[in-house]
Short mmCIF file of C-alpha atoms (C1' of nucleotides) in Angstrom, two decimals:
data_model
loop_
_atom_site.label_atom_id
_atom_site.label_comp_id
_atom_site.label_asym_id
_atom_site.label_seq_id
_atom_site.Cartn_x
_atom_site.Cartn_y
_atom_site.Cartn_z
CA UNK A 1 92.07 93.64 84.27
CA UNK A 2 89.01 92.46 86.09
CA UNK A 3 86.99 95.96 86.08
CA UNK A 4 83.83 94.12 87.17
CA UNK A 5 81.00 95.99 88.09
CA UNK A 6 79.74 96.55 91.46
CA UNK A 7 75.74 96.48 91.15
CA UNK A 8 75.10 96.11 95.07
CA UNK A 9 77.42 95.31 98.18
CA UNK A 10 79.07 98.25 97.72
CA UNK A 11 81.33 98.95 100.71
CA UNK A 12 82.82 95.56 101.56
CA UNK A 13 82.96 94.98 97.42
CA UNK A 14 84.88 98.33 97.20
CA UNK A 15 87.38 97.34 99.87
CA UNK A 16 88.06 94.04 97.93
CA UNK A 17 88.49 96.26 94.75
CA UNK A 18 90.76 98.44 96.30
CA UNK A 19 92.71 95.47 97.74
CA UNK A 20 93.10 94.25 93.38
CA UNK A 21 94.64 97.55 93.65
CA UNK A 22 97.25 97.47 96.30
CA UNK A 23 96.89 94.12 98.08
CA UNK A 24 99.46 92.52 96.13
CA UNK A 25 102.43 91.24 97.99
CA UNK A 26 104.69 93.87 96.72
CA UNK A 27 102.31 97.02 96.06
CA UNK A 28 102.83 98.91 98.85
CA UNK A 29 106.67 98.54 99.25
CA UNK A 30 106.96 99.58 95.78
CA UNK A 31 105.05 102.77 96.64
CA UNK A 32 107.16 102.88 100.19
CA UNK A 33 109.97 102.87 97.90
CA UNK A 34 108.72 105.47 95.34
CA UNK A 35 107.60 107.93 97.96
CA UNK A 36 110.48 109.96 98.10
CA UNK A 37 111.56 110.24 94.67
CA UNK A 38 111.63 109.00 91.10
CA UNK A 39 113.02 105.68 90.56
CA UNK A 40 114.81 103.81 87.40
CA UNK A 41 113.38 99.83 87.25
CA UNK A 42 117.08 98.49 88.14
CA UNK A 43 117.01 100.99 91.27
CA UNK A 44 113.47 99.96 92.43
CA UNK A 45 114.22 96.33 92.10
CA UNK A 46 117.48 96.73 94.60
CA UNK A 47 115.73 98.46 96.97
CA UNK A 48 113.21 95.60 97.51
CA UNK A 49 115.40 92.53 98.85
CA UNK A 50 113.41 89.42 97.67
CA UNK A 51 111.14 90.71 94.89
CA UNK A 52 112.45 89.27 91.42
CA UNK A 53 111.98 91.32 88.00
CA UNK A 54 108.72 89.48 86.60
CA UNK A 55 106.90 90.35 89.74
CA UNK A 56 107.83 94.10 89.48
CA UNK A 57 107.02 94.16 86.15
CA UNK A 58 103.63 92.82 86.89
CA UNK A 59 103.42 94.86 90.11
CA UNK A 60 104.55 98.16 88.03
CA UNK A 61 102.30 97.25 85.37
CA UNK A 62 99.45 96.64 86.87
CA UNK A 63 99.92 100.05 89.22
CA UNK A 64 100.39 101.85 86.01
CA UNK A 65 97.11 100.87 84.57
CA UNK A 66 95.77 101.95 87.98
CA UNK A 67 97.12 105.35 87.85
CA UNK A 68 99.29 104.79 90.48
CA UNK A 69 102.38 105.07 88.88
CA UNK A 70 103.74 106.51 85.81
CA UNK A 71 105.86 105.30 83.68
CA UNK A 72 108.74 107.41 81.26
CA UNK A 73 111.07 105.44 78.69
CA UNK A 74 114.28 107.55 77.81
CA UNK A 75 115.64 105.97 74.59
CA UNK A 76 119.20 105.91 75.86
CA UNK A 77 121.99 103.01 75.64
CA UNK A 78 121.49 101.31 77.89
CA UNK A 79 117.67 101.71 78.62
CA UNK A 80 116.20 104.19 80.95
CA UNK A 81 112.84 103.40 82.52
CA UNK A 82 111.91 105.79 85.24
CA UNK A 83 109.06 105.14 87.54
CA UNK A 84 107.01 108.01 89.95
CA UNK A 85 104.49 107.87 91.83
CA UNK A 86 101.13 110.14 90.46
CA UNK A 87 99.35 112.15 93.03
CA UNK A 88 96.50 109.42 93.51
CA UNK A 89 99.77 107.10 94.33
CA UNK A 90 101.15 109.93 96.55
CA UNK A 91 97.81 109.74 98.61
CA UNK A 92 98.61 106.20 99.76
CA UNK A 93 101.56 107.19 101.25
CA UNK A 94 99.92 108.47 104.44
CA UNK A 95 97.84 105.42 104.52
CA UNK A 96 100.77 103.04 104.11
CA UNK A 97 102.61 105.03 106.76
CA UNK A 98 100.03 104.76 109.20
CA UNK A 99 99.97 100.94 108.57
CA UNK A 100 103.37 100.62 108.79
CA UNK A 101 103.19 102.36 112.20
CA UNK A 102 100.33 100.35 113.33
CA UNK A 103 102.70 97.15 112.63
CA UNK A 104 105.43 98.73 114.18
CA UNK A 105 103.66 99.18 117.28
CA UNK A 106 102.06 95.34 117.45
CA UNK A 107 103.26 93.07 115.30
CA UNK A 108 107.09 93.11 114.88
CA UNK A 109 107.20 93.59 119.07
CA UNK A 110 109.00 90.81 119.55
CA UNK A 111 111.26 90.59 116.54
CA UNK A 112 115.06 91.83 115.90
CA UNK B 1 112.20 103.33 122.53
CA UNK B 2 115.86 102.81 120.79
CA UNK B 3 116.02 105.08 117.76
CA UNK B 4 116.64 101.58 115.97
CA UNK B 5 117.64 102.29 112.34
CA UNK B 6 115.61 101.28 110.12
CA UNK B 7 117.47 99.50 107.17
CA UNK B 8 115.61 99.42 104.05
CA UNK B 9 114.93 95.45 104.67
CA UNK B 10 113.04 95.64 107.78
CA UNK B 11 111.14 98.51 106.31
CA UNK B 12 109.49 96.34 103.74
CA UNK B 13 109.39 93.34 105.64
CA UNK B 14 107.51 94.63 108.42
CA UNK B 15 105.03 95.29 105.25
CA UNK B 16 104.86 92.23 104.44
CA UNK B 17 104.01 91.10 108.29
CA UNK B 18 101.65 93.23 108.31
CA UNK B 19 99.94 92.26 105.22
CA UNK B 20 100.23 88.89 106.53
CA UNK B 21 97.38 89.64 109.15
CA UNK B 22 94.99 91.98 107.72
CA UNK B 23 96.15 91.61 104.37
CA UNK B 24 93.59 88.36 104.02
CA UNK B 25 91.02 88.68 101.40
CA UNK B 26 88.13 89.47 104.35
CA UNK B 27 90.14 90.69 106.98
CA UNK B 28 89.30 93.99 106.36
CA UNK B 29 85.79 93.79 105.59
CA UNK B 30 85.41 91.50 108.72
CA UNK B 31 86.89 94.81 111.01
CA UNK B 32 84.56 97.08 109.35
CA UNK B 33 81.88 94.70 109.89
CA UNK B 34 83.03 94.83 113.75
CA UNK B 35 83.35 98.25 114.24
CA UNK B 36 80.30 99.39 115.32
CA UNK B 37 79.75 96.46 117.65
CA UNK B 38 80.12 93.27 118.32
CA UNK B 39 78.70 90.16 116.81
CA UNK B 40 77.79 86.90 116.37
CA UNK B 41 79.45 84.52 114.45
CA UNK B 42 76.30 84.22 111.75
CA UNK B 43 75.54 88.01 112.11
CA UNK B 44 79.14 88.60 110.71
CA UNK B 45 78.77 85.80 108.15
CA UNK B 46 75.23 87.79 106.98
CA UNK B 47 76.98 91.60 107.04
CA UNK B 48 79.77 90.00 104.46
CA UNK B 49 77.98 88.44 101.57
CA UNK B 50 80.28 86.16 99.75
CA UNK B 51 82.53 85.19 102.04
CA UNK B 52 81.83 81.25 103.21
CA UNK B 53 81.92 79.62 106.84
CA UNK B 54 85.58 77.92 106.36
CA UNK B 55 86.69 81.53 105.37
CA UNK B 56 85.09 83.43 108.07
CA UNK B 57 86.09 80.99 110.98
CA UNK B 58 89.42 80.89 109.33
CA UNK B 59 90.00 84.54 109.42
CA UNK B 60 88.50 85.43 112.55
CA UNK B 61 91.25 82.33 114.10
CA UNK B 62 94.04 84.27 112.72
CA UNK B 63 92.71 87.64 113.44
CA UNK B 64 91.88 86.24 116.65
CA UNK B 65 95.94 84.92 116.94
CA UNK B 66 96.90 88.24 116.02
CA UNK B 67 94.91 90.15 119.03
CA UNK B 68 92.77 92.20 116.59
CA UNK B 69 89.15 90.45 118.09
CA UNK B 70 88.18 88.31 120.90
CA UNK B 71 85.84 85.38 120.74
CA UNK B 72 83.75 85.24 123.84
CA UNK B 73 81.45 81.53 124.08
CA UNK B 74 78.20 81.48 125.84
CA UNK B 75 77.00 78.04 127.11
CA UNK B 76 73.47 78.59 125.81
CA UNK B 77 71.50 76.02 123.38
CA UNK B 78 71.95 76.77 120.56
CA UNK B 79 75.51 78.10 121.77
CA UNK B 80 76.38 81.82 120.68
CA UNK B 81 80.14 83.00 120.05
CA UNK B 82 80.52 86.74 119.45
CA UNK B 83 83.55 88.53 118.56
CA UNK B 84 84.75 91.78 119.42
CA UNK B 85 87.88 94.12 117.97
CA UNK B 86 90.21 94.68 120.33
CA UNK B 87 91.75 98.04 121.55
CA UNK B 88 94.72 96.98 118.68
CA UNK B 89 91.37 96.17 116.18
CA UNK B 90 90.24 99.76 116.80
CA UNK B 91 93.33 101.60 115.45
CA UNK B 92 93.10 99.51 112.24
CA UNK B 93 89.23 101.53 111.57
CA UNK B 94 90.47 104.79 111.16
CA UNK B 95 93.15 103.01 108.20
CA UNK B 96 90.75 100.70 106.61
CA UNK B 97 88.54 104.40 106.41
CA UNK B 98 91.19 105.85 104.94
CA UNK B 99 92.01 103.65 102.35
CA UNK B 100 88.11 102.91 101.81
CA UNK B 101 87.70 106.95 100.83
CA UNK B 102 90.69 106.76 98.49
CA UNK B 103 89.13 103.92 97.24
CA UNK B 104 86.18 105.85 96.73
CA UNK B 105 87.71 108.30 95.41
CA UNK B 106 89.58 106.52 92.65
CA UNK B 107 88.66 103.59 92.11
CA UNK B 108 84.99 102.50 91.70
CA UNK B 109 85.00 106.52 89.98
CA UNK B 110 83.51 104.84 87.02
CA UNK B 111 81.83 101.90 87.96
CA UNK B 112 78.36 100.93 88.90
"C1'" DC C 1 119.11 97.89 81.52
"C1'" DT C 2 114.48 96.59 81.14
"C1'" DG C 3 111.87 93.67 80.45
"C1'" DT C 4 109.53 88.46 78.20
"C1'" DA C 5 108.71 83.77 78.17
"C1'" DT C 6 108.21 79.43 80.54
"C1'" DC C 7 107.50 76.33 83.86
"C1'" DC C 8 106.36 75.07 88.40
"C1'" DT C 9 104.95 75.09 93.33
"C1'" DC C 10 102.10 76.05 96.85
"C1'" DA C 11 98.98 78.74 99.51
"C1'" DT C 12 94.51 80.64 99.10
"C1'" DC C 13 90.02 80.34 98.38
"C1'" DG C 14 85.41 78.09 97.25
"C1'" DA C 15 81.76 74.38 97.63
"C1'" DT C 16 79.81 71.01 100.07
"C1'" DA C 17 78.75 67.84 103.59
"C1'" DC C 18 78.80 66.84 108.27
"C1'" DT C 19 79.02 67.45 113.73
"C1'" DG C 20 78.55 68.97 118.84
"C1'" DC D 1 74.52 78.11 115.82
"C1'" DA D 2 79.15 77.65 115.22
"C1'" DG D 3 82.04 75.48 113.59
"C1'" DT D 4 85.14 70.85 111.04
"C1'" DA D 5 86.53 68.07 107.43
"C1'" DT D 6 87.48 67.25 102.59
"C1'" DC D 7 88.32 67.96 98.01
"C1'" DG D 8 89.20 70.63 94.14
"C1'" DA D 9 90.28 74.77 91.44
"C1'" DT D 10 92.85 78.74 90.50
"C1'" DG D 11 96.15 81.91 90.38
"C1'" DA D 12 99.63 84.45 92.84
"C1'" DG D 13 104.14 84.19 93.28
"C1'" DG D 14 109.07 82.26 92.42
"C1'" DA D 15 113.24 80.60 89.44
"C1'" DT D 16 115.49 80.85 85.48
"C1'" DA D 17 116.71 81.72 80.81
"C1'" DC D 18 116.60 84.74 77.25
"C1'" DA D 19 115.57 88.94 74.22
"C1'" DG D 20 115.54 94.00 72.48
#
DNA sequence: CTGTATCCTCATCGATACTG
DNA sequence: CAGTATCGATGAGGATACAG
């Protein structure tokens, strides 16, 4: 990952870091859907209408190497991969909510 | 309001809307950048460095679509266009703070 | 079930030059 | 000063097939 480092604009930069973080189209839905409770990769997947498996995997991956997420393998048959959310992750979920209610209120106003 | 139930779909959608108007990669720096006051058009461009003219007048038209600033023209020579948040660009500050100080607090932990 | 491996499209973003 | 107008690059994201 691009860990580049900041030398001077510091707040904008940050926000642009943070948004490689969680700015991807499906970061914050994953965490929406994680929020609650653990989640196997199959189970994560249906709860997200639209996302297809290489962009969760990316999207998983690249929160795991964040810290966002962590990631257990149980070595049944079939595969087990749960997914949960670490406290850092957990701290979005205020954030997110607040978002979600700011969209609530203006921007889906006129949609069904 | 009707208690409307929320299916998972228009959960994550609604996400995705809103992601679709401050989710840009300068929308958020652009409504820190107004949040103290308003501003011209090249005082912006100055507070954000990196971001180019096409970008900036590109964002603030969508931002402008969306109701988070206005764009007020003088008739002076040279001519002067400043932009404001609106009352719905406010509400976003206390989020993008939010999300700046977990930023902080994760993020950039090990950087610069 | 949980991913990889490809291939491809298209929007996003950047650089630059120009205009009212 | 505050934008437009182009052109080009790049990479995020999607579809599908396949593998362990």
């Amino acid at each position: 990952m691009p860990t580049k480092k900041i030398t001077k604009n510091t707040e904008r930069c940050a926000l642009q870091e943070i948004l490689g973080v969680i700015g991807g189209k499906w970061s914050m839905s994953i965490i929406y859907a994680l929020s609650h409770r653990t989640m196997r990769f199959s189970e994560i997947e249906r709860m997200i209408p639209g996302i297809n498996t290489r962009m969760l995997v990316k999207e998983l991956k690249n929160m795991e190497n964040n810290g966002i997420v962590t990631r257990e393998v149980f070595a049944t048959v079939p595969p087990t991969v749960e997914y949960t959310l670490t406290a850092k992750g957990k701290k979005l979920n205020p954030i997110i909510d607040e978002l979600y209610k700011w969209g609530e209120e203006y921007v889906d106003k006129s949609m069904s």
